[in-house]
Short mmCIF file of N, CA and C in Angstrom, two decimals:
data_model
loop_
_atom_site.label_atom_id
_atom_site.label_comp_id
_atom_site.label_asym_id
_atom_site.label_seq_id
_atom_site.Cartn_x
_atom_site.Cartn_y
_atom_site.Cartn_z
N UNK G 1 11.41 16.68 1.88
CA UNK G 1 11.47 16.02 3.17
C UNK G 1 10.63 14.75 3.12
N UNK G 2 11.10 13.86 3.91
CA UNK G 2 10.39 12.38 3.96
C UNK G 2 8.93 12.83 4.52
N UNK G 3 7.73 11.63 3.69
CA UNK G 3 6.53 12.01 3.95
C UNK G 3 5.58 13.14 3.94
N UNK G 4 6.50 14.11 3.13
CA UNK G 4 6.03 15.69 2.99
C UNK G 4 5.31 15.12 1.70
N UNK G 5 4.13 16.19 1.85
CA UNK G 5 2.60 16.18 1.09
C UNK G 5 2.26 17.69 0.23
N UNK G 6 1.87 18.01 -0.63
CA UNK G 6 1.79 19.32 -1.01
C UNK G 6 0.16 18.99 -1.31
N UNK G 7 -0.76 19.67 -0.13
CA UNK G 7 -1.98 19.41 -0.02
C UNK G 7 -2.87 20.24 -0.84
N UNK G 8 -2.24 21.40 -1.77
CA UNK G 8 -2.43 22.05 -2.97
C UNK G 8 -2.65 21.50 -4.12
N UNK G 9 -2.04 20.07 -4.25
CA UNK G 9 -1.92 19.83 -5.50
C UNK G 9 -3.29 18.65 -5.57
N UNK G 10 -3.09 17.72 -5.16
CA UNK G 10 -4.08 16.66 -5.78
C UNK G 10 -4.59 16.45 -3.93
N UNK G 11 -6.15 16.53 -4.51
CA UNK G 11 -7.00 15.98 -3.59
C UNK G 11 -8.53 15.03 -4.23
N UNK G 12 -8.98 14.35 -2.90
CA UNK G 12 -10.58 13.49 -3.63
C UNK G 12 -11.04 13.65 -2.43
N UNK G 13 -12.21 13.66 -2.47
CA UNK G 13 -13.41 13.66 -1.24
C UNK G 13 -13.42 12.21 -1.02
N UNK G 14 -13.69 11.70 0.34
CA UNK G 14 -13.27 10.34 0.88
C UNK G 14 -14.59 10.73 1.87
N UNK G 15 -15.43 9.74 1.74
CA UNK G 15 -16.83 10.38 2.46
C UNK G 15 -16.93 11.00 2.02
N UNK G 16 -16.79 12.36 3.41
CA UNK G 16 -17.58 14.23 3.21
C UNK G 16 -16.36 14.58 3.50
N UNK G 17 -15.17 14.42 3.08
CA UNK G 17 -14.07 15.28 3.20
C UNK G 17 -13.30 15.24 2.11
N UNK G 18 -12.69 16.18 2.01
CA UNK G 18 -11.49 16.24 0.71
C UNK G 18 -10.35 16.35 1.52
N UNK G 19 -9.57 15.21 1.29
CA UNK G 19 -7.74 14.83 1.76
C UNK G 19 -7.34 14.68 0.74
N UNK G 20 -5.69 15.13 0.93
CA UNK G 20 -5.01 14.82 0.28
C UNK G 20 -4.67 13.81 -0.41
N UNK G 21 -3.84 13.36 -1.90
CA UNK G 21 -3.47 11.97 -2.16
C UNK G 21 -1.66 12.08 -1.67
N UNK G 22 -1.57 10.63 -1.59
CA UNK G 22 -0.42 10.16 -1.51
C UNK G 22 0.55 10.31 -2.68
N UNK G 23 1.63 10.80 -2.75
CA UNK G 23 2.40 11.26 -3.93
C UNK G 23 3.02 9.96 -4.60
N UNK G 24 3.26 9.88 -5.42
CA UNK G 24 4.29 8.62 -5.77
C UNK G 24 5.37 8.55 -5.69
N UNK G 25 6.16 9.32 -4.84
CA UNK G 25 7.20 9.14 -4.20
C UNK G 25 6.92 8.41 -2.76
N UNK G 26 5.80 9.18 -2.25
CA UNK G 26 5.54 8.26 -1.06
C UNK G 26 4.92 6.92 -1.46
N UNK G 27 4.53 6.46 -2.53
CA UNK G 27 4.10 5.07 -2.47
C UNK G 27 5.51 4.08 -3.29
N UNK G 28 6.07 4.59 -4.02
CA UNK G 28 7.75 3.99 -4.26
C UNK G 28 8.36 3.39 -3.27
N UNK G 29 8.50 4.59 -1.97
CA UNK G 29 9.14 4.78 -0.65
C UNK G 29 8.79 3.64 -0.15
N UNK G 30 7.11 3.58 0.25
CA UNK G 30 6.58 2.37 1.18
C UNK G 30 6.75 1.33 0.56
N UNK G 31 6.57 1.22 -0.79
CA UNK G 31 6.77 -0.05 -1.51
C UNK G 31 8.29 -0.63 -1.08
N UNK G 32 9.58 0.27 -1.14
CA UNK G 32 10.62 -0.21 -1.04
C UNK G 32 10.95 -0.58 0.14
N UNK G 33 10.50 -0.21 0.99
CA UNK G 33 10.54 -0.67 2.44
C UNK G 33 10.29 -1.80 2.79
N UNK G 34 8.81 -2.14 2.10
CA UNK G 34 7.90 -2.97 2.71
C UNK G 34 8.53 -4.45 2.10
N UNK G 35 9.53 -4.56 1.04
CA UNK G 35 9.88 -5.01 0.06
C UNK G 35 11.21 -5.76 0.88
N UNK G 36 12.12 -4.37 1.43
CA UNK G 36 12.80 -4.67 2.14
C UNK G 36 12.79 -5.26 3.47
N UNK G 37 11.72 -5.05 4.32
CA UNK G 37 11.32 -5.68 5.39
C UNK G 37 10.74 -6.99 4.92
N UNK G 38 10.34 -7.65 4.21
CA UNK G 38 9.51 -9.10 3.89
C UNK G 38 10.37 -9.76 2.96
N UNK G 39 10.59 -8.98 1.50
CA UNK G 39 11.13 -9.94 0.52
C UNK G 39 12.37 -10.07 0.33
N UNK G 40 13.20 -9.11 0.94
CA UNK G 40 14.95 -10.00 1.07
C UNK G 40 15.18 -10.56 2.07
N UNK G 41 14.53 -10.63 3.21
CA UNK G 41 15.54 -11.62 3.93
C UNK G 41 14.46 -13.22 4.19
N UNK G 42 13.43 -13.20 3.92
CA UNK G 42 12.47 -14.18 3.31
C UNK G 42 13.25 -15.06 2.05
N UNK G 43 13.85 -13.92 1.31
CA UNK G 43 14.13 -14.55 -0.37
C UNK G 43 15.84 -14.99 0.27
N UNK G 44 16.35 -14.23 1.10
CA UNK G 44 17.48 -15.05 1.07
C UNK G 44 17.81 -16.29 2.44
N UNK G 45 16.97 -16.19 3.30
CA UNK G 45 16.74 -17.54 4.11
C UNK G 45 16.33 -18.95 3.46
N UNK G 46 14.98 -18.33 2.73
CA UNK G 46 14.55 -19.61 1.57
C UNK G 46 15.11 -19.99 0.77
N UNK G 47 16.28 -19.67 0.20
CA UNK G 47 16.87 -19.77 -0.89
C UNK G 47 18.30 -20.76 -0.37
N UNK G 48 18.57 -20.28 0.91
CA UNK G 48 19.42 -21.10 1.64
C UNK G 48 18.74 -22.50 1.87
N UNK G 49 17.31 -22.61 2.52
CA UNK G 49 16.87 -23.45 3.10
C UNK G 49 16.62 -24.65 1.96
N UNK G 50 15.76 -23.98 0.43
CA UNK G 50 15.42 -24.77 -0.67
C UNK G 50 16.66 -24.32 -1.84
N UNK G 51 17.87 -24.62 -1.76
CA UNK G 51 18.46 -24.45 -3.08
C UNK G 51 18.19 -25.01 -3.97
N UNK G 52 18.60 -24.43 -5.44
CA UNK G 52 17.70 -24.79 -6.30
C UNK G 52 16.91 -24.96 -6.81
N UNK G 53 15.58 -24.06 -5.45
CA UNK G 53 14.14 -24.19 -5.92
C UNK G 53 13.76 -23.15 -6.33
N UNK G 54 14.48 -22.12 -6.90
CA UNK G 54 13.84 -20.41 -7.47
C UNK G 54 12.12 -20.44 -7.47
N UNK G 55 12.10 -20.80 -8.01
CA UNK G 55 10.20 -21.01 -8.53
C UNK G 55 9.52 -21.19 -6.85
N UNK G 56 10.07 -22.01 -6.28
CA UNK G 56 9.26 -22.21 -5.18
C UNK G 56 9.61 -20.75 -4.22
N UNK G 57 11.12 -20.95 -3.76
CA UNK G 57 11.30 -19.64 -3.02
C UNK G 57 10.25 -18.31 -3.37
N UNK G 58 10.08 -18.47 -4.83
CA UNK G 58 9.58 -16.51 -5.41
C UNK G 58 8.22 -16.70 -5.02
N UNK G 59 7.70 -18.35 -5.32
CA UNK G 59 6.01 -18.62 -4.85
C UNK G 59 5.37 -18.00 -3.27
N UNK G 60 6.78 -18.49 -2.40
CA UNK G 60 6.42 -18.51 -1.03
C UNK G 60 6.67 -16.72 -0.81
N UNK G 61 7.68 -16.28 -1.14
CA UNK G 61 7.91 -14.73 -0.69
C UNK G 61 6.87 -14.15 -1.12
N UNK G 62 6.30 -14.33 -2.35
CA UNK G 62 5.08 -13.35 -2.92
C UNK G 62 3.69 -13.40 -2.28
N UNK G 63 4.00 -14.59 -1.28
CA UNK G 63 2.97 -15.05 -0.97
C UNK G 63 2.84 -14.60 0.67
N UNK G 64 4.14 -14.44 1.19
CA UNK G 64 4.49 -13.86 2.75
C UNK G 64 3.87 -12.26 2.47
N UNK G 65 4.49 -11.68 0.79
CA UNK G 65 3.92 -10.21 0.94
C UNK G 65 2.65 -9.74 0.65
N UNK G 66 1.96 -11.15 0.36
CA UNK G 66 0.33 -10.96 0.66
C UNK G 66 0.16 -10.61 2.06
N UNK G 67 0.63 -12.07 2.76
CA UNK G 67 -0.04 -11.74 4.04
C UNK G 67 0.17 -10.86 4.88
N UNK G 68 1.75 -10.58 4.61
CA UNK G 68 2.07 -8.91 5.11
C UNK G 68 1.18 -7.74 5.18
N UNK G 69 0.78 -7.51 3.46
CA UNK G 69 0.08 -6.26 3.00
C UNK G 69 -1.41 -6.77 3.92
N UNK G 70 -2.00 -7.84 3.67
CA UNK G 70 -3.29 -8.04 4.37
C UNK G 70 -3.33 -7.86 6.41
N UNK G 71 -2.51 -8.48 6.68
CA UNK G 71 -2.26 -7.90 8.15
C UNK G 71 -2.10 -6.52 8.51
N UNK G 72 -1.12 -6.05 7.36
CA UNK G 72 -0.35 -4.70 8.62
C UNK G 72 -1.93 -3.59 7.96
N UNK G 73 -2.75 -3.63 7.04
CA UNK G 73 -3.62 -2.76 6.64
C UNK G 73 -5.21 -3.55 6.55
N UNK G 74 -5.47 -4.29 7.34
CA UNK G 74 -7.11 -4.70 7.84
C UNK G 74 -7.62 -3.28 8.91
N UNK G 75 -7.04 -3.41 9.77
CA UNK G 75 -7.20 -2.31 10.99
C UNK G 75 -7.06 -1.07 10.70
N UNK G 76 -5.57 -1.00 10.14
CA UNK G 76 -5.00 0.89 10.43
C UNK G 76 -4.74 1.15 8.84
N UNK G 77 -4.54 0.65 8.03
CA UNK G 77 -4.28 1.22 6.97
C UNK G 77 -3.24 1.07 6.36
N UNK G 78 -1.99 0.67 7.25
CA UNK G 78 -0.86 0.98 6.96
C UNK G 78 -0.08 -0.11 6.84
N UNK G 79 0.95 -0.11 6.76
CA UNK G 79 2.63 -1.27 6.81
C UNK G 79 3.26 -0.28 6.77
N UNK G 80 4.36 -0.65 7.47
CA UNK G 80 5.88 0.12 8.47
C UNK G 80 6.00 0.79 7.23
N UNK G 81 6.29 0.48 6.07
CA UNK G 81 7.02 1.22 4.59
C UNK G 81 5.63 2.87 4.50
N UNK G 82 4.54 2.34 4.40
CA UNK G 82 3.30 3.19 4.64
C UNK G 82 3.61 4.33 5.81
N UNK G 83 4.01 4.07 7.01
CA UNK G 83 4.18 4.81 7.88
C UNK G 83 5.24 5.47 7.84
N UNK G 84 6.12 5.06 7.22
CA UNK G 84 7.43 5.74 7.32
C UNK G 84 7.47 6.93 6.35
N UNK G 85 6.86 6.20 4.88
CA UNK G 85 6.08 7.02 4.25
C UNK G 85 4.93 8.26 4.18
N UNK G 86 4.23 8.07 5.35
CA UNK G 86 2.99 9.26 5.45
C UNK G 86 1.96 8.98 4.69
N UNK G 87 1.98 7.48 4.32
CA UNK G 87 0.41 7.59 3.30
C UNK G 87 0.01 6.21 4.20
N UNK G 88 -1.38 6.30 3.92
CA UNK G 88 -2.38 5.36 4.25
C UNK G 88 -3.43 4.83 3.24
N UNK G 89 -4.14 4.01 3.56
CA UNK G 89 -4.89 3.13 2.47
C UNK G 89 -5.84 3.41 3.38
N UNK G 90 -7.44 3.83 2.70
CA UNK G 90 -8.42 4.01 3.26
C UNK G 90 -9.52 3.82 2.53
N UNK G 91 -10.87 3.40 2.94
CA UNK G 91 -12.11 3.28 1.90
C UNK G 91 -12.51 4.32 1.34
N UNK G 92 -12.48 4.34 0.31
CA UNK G 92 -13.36 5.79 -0.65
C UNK G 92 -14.61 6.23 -0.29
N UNK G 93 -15.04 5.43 0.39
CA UNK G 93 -16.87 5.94 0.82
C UNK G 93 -16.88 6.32 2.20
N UNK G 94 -16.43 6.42 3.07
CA UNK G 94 -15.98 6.62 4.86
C UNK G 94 -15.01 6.97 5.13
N UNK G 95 -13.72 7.32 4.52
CA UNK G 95 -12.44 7.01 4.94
C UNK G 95 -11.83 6.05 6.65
N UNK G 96 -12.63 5.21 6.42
CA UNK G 96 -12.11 4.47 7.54
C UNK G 96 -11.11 3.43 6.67
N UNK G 97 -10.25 2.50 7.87
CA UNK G 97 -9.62 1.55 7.18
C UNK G 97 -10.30 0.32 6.38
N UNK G 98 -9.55 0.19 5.56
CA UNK G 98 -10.45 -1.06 4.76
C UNK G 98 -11.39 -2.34 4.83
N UNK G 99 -10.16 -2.70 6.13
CA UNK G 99 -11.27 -4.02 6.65
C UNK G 99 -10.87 -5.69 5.66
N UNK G 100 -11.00 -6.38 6.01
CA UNK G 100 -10.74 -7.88 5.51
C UNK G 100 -10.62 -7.64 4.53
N UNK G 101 -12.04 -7.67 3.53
CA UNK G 101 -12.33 -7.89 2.14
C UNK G 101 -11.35 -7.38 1.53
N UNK G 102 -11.80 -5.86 1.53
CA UNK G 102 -10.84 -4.67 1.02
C UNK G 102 -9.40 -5.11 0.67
N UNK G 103 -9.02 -5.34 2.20
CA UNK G 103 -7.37 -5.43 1.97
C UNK G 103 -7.21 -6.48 1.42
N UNK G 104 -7.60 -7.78 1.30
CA UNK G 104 -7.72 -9.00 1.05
C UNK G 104 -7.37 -8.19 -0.71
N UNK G 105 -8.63 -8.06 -1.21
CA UNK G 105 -8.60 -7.76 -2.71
C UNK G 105 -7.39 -6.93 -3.23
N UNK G 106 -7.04 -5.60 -2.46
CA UNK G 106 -5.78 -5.00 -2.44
C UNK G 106 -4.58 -5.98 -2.55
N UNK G 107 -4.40 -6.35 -1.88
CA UNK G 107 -2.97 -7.72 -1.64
C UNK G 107 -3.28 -8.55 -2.39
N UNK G 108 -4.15 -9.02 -3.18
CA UNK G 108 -3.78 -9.85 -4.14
C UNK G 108 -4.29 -9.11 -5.64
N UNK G 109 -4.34 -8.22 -5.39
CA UNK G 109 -5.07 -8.25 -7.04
C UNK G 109 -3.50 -6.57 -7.16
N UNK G 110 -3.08 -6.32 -5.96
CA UNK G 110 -1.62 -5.22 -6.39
C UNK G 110 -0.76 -6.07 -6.20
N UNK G 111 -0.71 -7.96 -6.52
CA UNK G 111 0.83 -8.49 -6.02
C UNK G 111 1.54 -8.54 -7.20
N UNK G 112 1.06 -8.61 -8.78
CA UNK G 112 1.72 -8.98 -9.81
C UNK G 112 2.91 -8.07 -10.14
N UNK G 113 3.68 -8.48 -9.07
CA UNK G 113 5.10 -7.36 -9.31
C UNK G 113 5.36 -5.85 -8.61
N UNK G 114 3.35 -5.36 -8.26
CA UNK G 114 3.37 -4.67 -8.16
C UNK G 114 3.43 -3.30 -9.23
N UNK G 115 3.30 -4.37 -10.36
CA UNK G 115 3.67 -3.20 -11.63
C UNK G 115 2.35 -2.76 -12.18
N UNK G 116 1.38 -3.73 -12.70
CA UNK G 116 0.38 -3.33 -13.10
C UNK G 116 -0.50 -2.18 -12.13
N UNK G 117 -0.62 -2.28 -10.77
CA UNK G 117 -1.21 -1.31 -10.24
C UNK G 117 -0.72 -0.14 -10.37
N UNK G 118 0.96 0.02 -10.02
CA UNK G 118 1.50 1.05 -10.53
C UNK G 118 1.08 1.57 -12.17
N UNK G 119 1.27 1.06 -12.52
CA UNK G 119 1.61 1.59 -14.25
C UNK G 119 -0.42 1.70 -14.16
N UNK G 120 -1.45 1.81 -13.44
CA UNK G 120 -2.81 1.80 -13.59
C UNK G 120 -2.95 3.14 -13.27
N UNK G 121 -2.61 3.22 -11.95
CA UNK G 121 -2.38 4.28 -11.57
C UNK G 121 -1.81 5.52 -11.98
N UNK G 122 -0.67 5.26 -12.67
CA UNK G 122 -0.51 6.55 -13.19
C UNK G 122 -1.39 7.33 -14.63
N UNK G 123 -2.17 6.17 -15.16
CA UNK G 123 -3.45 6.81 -15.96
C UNK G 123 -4.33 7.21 -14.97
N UNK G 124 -4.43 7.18 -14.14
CA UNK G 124 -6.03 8.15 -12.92
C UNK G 124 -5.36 9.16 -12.81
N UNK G 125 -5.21 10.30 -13.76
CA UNK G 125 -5.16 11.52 -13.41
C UNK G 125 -5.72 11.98 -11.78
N UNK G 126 -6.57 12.20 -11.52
CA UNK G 126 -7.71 12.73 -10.93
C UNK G 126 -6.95 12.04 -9.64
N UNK G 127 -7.33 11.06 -9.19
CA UNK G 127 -7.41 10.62 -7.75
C UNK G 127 -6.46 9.52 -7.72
N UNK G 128 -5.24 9.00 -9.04
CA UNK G 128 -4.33 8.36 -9.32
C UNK G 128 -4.74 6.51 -8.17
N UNK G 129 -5.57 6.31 -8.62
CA UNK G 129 -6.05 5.06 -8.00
C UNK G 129 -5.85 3.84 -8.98
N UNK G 130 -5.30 3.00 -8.61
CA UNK G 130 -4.87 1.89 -9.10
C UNK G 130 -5.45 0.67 -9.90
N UNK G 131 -5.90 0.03 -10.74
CA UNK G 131 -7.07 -1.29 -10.69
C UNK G 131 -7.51 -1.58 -9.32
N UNK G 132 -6.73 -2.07 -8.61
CA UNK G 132 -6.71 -2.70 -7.53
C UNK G 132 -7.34 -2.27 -6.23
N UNK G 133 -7.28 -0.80 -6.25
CA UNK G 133 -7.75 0.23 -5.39
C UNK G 133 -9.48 0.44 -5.59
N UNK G 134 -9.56 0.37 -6.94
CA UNK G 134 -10.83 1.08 -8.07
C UNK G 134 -11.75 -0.65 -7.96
N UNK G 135 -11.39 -1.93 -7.81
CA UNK G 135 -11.97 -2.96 -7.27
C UNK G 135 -12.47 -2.87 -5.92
N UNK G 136 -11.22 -2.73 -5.24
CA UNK G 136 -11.41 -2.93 -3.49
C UNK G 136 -11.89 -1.77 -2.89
N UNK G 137 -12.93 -0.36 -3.82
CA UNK G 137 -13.18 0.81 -2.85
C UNK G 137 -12.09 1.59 -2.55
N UNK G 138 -10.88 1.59 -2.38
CA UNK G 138 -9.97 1.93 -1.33
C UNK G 138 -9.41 3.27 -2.31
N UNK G 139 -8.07 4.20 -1.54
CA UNK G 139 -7.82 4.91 -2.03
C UNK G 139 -6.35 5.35 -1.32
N UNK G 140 -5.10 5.73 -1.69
CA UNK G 140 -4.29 5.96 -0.97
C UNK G 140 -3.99 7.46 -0.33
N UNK G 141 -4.09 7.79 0.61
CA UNK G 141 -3.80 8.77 1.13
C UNK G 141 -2.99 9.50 1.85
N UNK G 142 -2.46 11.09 1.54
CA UNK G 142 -1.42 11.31 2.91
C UNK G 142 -1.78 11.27 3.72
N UNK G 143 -0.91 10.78 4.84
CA UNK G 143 -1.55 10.84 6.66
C UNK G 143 -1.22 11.61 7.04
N UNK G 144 -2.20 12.02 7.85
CA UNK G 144 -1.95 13.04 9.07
C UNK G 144 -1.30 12.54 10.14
N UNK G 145 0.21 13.30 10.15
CA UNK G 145 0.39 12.75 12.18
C UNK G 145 -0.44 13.38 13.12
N UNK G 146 -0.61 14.40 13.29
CA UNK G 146 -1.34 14.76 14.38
C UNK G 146 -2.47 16.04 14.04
N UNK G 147 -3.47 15.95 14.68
CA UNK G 147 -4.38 16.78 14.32
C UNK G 147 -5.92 15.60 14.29
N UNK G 148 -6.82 16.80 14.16
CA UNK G 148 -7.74 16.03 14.11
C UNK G 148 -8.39 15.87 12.58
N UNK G 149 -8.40 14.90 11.99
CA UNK G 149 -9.01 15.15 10.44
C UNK G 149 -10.09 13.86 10.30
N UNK G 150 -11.13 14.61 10.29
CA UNK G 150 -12.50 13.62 10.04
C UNK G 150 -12.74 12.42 8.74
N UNK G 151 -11.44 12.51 8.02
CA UNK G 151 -11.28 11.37 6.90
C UNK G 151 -10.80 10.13 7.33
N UNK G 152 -10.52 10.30 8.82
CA UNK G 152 -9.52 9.20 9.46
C UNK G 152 -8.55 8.76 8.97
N UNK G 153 -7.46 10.00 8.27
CA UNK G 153 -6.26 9.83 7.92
C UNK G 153 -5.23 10.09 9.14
N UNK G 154 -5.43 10.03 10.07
CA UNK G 154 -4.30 10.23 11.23
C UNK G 154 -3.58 8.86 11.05
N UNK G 155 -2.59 8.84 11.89
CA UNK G 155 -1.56 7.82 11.92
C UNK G 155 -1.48 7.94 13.61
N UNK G 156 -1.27 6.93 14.17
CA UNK G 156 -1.39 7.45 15.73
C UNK G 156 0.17 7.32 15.85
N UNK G 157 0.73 8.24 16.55
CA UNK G 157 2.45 8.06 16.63
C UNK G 157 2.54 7.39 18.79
#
């Protein structure tokens, strides 16, 4: 089922709590979303607007899904692909949301394709955290819809 978590399998203490991690199906999921909400219809407006400019169009889209990833996760953690998903991005030392820096470093240091963080990640056995994550503090997590969980993994619906 979408956003389903098996809270048996992999967990990390975030503060003073142990939550769940985000599966990599749920971070595929949000990725493809988030991908789909920003970088096709960005890549195919620009592409109308600058023909002929490939290089520039891919400069500017990669650059919209910075500011995407840095907006929709300063505050809450999340982007629509994230929510739809069930995982959240949270600090490793508080589990609160990241905050400027954090996400700032996240969004640009996970933009190269998005591959290197992936392919980082899947060497962290343990708490499957990314370069990018393992720089910026942060850590991805399943969310809670409802309930009360002191890691501040809720999602407010």
């Amino acid at each position: 089922m979408l956003g389903q978590h098996r809270t048996d399998v992999h967990t990390a203490v975030v503060g003073d709590s142990e939550v769940p991690l985000a599966t990599l199906g749920g971070r595929i999921l949000a990725r493809l979303v988030d991908f789909a909400i920003v970088v096709l219809p960005s890549y195919v407006v620009l592409d109308w607007v600058l023909p002929g400019k490939f290089w520039t169009v891919v400069a500017v889209v990669l650059l919209e899904l910075v500011v995407y990833d840095l907006l929709c996760t300063i505050r809450t953690g999340t982007t629509p692909g994230k929510r739809l998903a069930r995982i959240k991005i949270v600090r490793m030392d508080s589990g609160s949301p990241p905050g400027f820096l954090r996400a700032f470093i996240r969004a640009v240091l996970g933009l190269p394709a998005s591959v290197m963080p992936a392919l980082t990640a899947l060497f962290d056995e343990r708490t499957h955290r990314g370069g990018h994550d393992r720089l910026a503090g942060t850590i991805v997590i399943a969310a809670v819809i409802a309930g009360n969980d002191p890691a501040g993994a809720i999602i407010d619906e």
